[in-house]
Coordinates of C-alpha atoms in Angstrom, one line a residue:
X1 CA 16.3 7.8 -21.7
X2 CA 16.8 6.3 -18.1
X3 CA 20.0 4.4 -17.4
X4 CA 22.1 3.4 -14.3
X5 CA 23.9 7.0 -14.6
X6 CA 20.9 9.1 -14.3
X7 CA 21.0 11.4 -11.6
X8 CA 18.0 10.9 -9.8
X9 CA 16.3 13.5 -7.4
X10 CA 13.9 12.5 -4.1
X11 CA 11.6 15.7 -2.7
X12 CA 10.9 14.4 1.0
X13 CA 13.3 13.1 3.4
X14 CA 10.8 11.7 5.6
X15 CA 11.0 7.7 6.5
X16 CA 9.4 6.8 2.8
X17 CA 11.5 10.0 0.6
X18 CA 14.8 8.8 2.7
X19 CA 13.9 5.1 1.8
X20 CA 13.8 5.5 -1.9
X21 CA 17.5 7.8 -1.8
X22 CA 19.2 4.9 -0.4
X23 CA 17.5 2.3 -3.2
X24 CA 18.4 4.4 -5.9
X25 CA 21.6 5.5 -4.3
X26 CA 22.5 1.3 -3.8
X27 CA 22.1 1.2 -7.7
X28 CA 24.5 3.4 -8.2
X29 CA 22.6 6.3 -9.0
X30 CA 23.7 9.6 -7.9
X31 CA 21.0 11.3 -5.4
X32 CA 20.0 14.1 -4.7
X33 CA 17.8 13.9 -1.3
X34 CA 15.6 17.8 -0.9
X35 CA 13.4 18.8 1.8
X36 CA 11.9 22.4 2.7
X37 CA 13.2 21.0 6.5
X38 CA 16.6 21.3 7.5
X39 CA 15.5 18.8 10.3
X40 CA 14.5 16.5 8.5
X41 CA 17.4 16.3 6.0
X42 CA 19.4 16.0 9.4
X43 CA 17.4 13.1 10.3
X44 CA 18.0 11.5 6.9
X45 CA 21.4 11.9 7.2
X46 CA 21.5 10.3 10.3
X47 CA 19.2 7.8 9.9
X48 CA 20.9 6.3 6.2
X49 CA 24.0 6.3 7.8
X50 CA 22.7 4.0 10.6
X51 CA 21.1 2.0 8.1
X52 CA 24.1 1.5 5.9
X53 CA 26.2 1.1 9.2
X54 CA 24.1 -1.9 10.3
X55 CA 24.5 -3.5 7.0
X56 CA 28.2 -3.9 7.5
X57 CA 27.5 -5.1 10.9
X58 CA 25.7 -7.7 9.8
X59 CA 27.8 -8.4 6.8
X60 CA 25.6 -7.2 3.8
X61 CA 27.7 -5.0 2.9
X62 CA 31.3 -3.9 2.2
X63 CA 32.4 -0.8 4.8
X64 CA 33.7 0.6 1.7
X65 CA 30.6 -0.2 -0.8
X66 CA 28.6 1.4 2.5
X67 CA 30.5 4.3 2.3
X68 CA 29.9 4.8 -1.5
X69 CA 26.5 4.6 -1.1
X70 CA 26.6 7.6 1.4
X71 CA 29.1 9.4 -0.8
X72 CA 26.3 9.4 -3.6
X73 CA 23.5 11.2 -2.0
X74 CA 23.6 14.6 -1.6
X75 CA 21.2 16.6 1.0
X76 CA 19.6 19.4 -0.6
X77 CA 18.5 22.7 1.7
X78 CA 15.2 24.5 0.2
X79 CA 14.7 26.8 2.2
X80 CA 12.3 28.8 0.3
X81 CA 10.4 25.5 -0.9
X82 CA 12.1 26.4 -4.8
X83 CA 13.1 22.9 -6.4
X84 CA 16.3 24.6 -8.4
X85 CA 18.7 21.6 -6.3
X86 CA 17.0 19.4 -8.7
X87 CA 17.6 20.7 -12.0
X88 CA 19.5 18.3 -13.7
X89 CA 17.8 15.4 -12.2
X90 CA 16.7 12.9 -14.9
X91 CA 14.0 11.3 -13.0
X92 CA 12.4 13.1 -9.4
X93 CA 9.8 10.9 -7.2
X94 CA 7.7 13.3 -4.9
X95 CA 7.1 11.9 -1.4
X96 CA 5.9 14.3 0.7
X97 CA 2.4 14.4 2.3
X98 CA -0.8 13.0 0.8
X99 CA -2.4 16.3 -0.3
X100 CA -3.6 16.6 -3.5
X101 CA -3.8 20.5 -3.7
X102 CA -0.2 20.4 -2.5
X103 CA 1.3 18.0 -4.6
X104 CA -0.1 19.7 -7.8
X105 CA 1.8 22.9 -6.7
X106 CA 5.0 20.9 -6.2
X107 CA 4.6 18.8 -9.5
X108 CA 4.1 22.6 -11.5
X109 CA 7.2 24.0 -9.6
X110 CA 9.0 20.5 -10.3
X111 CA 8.4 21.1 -14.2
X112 CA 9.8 24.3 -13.9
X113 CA 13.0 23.2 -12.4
X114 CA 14.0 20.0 -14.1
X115 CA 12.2 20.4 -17.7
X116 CA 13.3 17.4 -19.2
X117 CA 13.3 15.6 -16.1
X118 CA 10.8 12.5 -15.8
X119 CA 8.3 13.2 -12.6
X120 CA 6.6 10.4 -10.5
X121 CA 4.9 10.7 -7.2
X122 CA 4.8 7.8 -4.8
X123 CA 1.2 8.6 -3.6
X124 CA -0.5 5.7 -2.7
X125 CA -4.1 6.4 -2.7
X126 CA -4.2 9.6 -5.1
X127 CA -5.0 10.3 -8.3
X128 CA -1.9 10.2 -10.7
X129 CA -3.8 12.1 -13.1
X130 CA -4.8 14.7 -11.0
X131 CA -1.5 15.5 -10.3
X132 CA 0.0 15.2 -13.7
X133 CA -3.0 17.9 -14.4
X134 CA -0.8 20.3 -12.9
X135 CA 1.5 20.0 -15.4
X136 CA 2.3 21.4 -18.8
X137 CA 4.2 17.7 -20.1
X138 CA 1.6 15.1 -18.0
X139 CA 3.2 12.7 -20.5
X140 CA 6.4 12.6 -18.3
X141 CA 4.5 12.2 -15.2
X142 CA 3.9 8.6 -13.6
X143 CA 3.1 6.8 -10.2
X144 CA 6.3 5.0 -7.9
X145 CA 4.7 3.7 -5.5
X146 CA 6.9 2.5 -3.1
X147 CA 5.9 -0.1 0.7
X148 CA 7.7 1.5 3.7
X149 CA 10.0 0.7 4.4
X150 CA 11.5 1.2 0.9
X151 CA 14.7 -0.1 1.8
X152 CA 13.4 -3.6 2.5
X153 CA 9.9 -4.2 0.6
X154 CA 10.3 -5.7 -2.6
X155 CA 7.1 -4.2 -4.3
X156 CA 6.8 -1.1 -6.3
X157 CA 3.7 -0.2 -8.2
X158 CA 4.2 1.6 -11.1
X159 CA 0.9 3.5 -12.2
X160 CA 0.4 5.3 -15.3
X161 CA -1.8 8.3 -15.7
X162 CA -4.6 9.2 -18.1
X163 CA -2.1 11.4 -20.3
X164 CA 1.2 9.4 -19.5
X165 CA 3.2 8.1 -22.4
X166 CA 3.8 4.1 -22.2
X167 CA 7.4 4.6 -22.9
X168 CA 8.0 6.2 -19.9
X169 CA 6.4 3.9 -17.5
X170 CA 8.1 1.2 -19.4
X171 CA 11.1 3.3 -19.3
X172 CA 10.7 3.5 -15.1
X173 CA 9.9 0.4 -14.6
X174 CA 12.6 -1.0 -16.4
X175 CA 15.0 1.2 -14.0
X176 CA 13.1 0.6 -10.4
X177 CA 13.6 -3.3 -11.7
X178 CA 17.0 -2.8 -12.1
X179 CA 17.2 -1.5 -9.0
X180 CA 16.3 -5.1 -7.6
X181 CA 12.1 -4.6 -6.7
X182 CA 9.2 -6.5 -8.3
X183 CA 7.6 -3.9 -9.7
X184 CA 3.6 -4.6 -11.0
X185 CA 1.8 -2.0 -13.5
X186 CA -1.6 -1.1 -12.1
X187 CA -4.1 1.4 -13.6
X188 CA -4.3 4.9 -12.2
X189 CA -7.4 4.0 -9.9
X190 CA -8.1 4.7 -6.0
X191 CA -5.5 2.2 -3.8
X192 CA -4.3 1.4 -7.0
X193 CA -3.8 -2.8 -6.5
X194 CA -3.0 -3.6 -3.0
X195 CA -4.6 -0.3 -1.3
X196 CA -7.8 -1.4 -2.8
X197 CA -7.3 -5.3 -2.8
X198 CA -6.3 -5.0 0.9
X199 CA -9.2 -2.8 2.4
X200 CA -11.5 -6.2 3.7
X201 CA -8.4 -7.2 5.3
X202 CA -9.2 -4.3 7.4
X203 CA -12.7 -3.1 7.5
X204 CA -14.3 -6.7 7.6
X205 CA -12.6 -7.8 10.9
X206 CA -13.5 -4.3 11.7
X207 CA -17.3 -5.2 11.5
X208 CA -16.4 -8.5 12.9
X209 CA -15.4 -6.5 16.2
X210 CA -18.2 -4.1 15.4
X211 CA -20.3 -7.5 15.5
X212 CA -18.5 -8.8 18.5
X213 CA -18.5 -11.5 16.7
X214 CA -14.9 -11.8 18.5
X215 CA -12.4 -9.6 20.2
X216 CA -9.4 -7.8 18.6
X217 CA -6.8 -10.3 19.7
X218 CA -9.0 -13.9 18.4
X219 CA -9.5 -12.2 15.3
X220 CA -6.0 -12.0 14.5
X221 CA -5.2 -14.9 15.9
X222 CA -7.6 -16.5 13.8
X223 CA -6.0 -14.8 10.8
X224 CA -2.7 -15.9 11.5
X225 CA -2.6 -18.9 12.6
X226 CA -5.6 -20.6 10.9
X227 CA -5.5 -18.7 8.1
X228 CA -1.6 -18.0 8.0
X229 CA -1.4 -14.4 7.6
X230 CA 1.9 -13.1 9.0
X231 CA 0.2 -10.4 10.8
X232 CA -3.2 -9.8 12.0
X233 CA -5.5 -6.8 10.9
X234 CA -5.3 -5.0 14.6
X235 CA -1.8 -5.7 15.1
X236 CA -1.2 -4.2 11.7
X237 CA -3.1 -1.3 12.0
X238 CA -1.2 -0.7 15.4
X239 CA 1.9 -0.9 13.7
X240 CA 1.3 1.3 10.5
X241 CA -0.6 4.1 12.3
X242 CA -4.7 3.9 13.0
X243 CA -4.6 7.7 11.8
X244 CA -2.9 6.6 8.5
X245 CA -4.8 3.3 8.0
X246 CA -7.9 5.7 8.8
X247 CA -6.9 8.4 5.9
X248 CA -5.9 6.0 3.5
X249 CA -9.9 3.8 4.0
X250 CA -11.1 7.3 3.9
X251 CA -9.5 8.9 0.8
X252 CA -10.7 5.1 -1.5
X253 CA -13.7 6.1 0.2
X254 CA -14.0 9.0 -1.2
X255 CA -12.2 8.6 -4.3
X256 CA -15.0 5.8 -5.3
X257 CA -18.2 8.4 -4.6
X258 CA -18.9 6.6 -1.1
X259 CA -19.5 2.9 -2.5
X260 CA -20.5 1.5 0.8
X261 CA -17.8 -1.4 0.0
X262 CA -14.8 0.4 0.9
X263 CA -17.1 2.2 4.1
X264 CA -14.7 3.2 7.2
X265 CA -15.6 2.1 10.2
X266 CA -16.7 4.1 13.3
X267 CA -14.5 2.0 15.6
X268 CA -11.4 3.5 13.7
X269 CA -12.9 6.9 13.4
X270 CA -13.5 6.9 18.0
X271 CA -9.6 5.8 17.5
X272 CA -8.2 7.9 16.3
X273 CA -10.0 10.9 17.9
X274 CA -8.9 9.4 21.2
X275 CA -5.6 9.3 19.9
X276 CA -4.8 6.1 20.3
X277 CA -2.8 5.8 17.3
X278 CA -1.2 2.1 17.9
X279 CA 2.9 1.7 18.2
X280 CA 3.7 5.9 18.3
X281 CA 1.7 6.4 21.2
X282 CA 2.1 3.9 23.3
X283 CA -1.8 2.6 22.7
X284 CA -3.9 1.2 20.1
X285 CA -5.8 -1.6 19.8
X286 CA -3.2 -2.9 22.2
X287 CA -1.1 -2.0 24.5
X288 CA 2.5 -1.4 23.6
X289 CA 5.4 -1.0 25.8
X290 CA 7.7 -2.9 28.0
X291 CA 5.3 -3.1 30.7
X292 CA 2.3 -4.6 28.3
X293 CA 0.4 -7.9 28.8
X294 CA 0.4 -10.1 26.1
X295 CA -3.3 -11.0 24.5
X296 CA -5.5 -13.5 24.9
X297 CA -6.9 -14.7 22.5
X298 CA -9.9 -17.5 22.4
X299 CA -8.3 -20.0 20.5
X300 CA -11.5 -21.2 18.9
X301 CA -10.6 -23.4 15.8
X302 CA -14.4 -23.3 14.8
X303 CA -14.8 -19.4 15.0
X304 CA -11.3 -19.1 13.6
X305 CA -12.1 -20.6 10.5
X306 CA -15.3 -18.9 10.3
X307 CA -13.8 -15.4 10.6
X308 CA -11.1 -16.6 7.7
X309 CA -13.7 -17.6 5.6
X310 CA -15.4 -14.5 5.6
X311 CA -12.4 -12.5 5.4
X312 CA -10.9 -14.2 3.0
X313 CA -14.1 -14.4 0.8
X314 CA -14.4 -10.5 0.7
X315 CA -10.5 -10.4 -0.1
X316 CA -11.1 -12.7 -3.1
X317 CA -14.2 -11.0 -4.3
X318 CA -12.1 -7.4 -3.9
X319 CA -9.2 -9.3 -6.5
X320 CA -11.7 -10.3 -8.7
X321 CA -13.5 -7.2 -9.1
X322 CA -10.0 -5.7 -9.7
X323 CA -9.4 -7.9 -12.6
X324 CA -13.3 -7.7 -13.8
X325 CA -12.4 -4.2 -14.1
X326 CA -8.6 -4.0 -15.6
X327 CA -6.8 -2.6 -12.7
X328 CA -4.2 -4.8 -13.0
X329 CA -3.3 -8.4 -14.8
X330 CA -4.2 -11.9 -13.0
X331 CA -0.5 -12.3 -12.4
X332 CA 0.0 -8.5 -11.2
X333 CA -2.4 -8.5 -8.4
X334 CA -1.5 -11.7 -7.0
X335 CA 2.3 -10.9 -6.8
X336 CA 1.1 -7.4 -5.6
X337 CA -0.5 -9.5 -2.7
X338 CA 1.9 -11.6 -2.0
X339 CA 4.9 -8.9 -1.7
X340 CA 3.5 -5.9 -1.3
X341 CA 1.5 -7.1 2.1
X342 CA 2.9 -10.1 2.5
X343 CA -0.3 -12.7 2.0
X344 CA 0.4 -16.3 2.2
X345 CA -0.8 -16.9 -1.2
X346 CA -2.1 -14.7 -4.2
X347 CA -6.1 -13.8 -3.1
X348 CA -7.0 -15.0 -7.0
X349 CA -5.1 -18.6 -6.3
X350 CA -6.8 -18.6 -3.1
X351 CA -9.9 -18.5 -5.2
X352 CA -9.4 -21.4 -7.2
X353 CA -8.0 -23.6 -3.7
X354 CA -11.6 -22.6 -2.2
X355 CA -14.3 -23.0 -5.1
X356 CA -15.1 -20.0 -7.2
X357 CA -18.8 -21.3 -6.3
X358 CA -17.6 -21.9 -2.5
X359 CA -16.7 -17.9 -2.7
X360 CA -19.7 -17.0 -4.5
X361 CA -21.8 -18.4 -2.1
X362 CA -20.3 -16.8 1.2
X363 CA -20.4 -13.5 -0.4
X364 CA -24.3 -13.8 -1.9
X365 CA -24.6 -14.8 1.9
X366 CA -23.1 -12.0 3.7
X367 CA -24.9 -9.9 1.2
X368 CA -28.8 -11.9 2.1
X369 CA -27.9 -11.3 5.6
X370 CA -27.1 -7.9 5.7
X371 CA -28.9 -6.6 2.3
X372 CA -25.8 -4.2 1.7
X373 CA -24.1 -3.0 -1.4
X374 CA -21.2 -3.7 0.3
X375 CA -21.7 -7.4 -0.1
X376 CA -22.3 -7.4 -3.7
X377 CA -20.4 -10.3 -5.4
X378 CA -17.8 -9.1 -8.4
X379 CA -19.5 -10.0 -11.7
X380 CA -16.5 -12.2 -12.6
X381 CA -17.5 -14.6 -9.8
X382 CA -20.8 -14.9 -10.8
X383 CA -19.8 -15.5 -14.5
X384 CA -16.9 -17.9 -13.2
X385 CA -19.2 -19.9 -11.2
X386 CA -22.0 -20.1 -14.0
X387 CA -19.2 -21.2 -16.8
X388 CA -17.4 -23.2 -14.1
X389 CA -14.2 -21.4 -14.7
X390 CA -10.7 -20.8 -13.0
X391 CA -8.7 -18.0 -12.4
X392 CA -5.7 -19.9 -13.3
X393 CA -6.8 -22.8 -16.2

């Protein structure tokens, strides 16, 4: 149905839409790269052909394999917002803005114009089966979700909807493989695996600040260098965009009728009404610029390990619920982990190094302290710890 000849159609040349071109266009496929924004296809254009310029600089790739890349995407005008560039198309992933009202327009217009074509969006935070509803054929309509940048993250999370037919997401995920990612299949649930998994990350050093328990810059150094993150949560945020960190805690929020675990937090909300956005404006958390002083952190090995344990504990309890619950396999959400964010090991082996018990324990702690909902330990914990159990025998 798929193969290495299928002509493969992108809708949204922004950074993620002209990510996944240049992957698919790599593996030989030929593109077909659409946008309602002449601008933006310009930017594409310019931006691949940086991309595949700095390859052969750096000796990646051939000048002439660099050039055939190029040479297979083509930059499609639609100028009216009518998909007809990609008829033909045997598979089209949507990447355009997280709007669920919008993409089920664009997913019924899609049908229209490519029929037989296969259609997967590369939201990461909405409902597959929402948008599939917008179409007549929601058994040809599937989750891509790609990391940014596409071009260099290994993980793709292929997500099937309540209607979609397993041959097709078999189908895709056999090609996105093929196209050299570690693709994991995760059920069609808010954040999907590492969107959900990953919100503690976030919100708990969030209430550790909240707390002032510790300042921005200890609590990531405590995250990275006692408890070997690569980045730390503020840093991160910075870099990806408060406003879209925000939206995305927001929309699993939502998604999950306000369970207090995935809460946002106030501090991010002040944020991002001030602006202060990270990396793209200059400000975040931090300052950034040429011009900016370096943190200083209190390189407390004590409260270091304390905030990693409590981080890590809600982290582990997050996975677990997520396998309680059939998101994704044991083996799925730990290699989501690992390279879709980049964790130092899978949260569920991290488990097992700690003491199911010893992760038990922290979280019925937080949750004695606090008496929140949000501290609720996963009912796979508890069982685990009663049976004495692993998550890897």
């Amino acid at each position: 149905m798929l193969g290495r000849t299928t002509r493969v159609g992108v809708l949204g040349a922004g950074a993620m839409g002209r990510g996944i071109a240049q992957v698919a266009a790599a593996a030989g496929h030929p593109v077909v790269l659409a946008d309602t924004s002449a601008e933006a296809l310009d930017q594409a254009r310019t931006s691949i052909r940086a991309l595949l310029d700095r390859d052969v600089e750096k000796g990646r790739r051939a000048p002439a394999e660099a050039d055939a890349v190029f040479g297979r995407i083509a930059f499609a005008p639609l100028p009216e917002g009518d998909p007809a560039p990609l008829a033909g198309c045997g598979l089209v992933i949507e990447a355009i803005v997280e709007d669920l009202a919008v993409k089920r327009r664009v997913f019924a217009a899609l049908e229209r114009a490519a029929p037989d074509a296969v259609l997967a969006t590369n939201t990461s935070s909405l409902s597959v089966t929402g948008i599939a509803g917008a179409c007549t054929r929601p058994d040809r309509v599937l989750g891509v979700h790609f990391f940014n940048p596409a071009t260099l993250m290994p993980l793709v999370e292929i997500v099937a909807g309540h209607a979609s037919d397993p041959a097709v997401v078999l189908a895709v995920r056999a090609l996105v493989d093929g196209w050299g990612k570690t693709t994991v299949l995760a059920q069609d649930t808010p954040g999907f695996i590492v969107n959900r998994v990953a919100r503690p990350f976030y919100g708990e050093s969030l209430r550790l600040l909240e707390e002032r328990v510790a300042d921005c810059a200890t609590i990531d150094w405590a995250l990275t260098s006692v408890g070997g993150f690569r980045m730390g949560p503020f840093t991160l945020m910075d870099l990806i965009g408060n406003d879209v960190n925000y939206a995305v805690t927001c929309s699993v929020f939502e998604a999950f009728y306000y369970d207090p675990r995935y809460r946002p937090s106030l501090i991010q909300k002040r944020m991002v009404e001030a602006g202060l956005l990270g990396r793209k404006t200059g400000r975040g958390y931090y300052e950034h610029g040429p011009d900016a002083a370096a943190p200083m952190p209190l390189e407390d090995q004590d409260l270091g390990r304390r905030i990693v344990d409590r981080v890590v504990a809600m982290l582990v309890n997050e996975a677990a619920d997520a396998l309680f619950l059939g998101i994704a396999t044991r083996d799925d959400i730990d290699l989501a982990m690992t390279t879709g964010v980049n964790y130092p090991r899978g949260l569920l082996r991290w488990g097992d190094e700690i003491g199911v018990p010893t992760v038990l324990e922290r979280i019925e702690a937080l949750q004695r302290e606090y008496g929140e909902d949000r501290y609720r330990p996963s009912p796979l914990l508890r069982r685990m710890a009663a049976e004495g159990t692993r998550f890897y025998p």
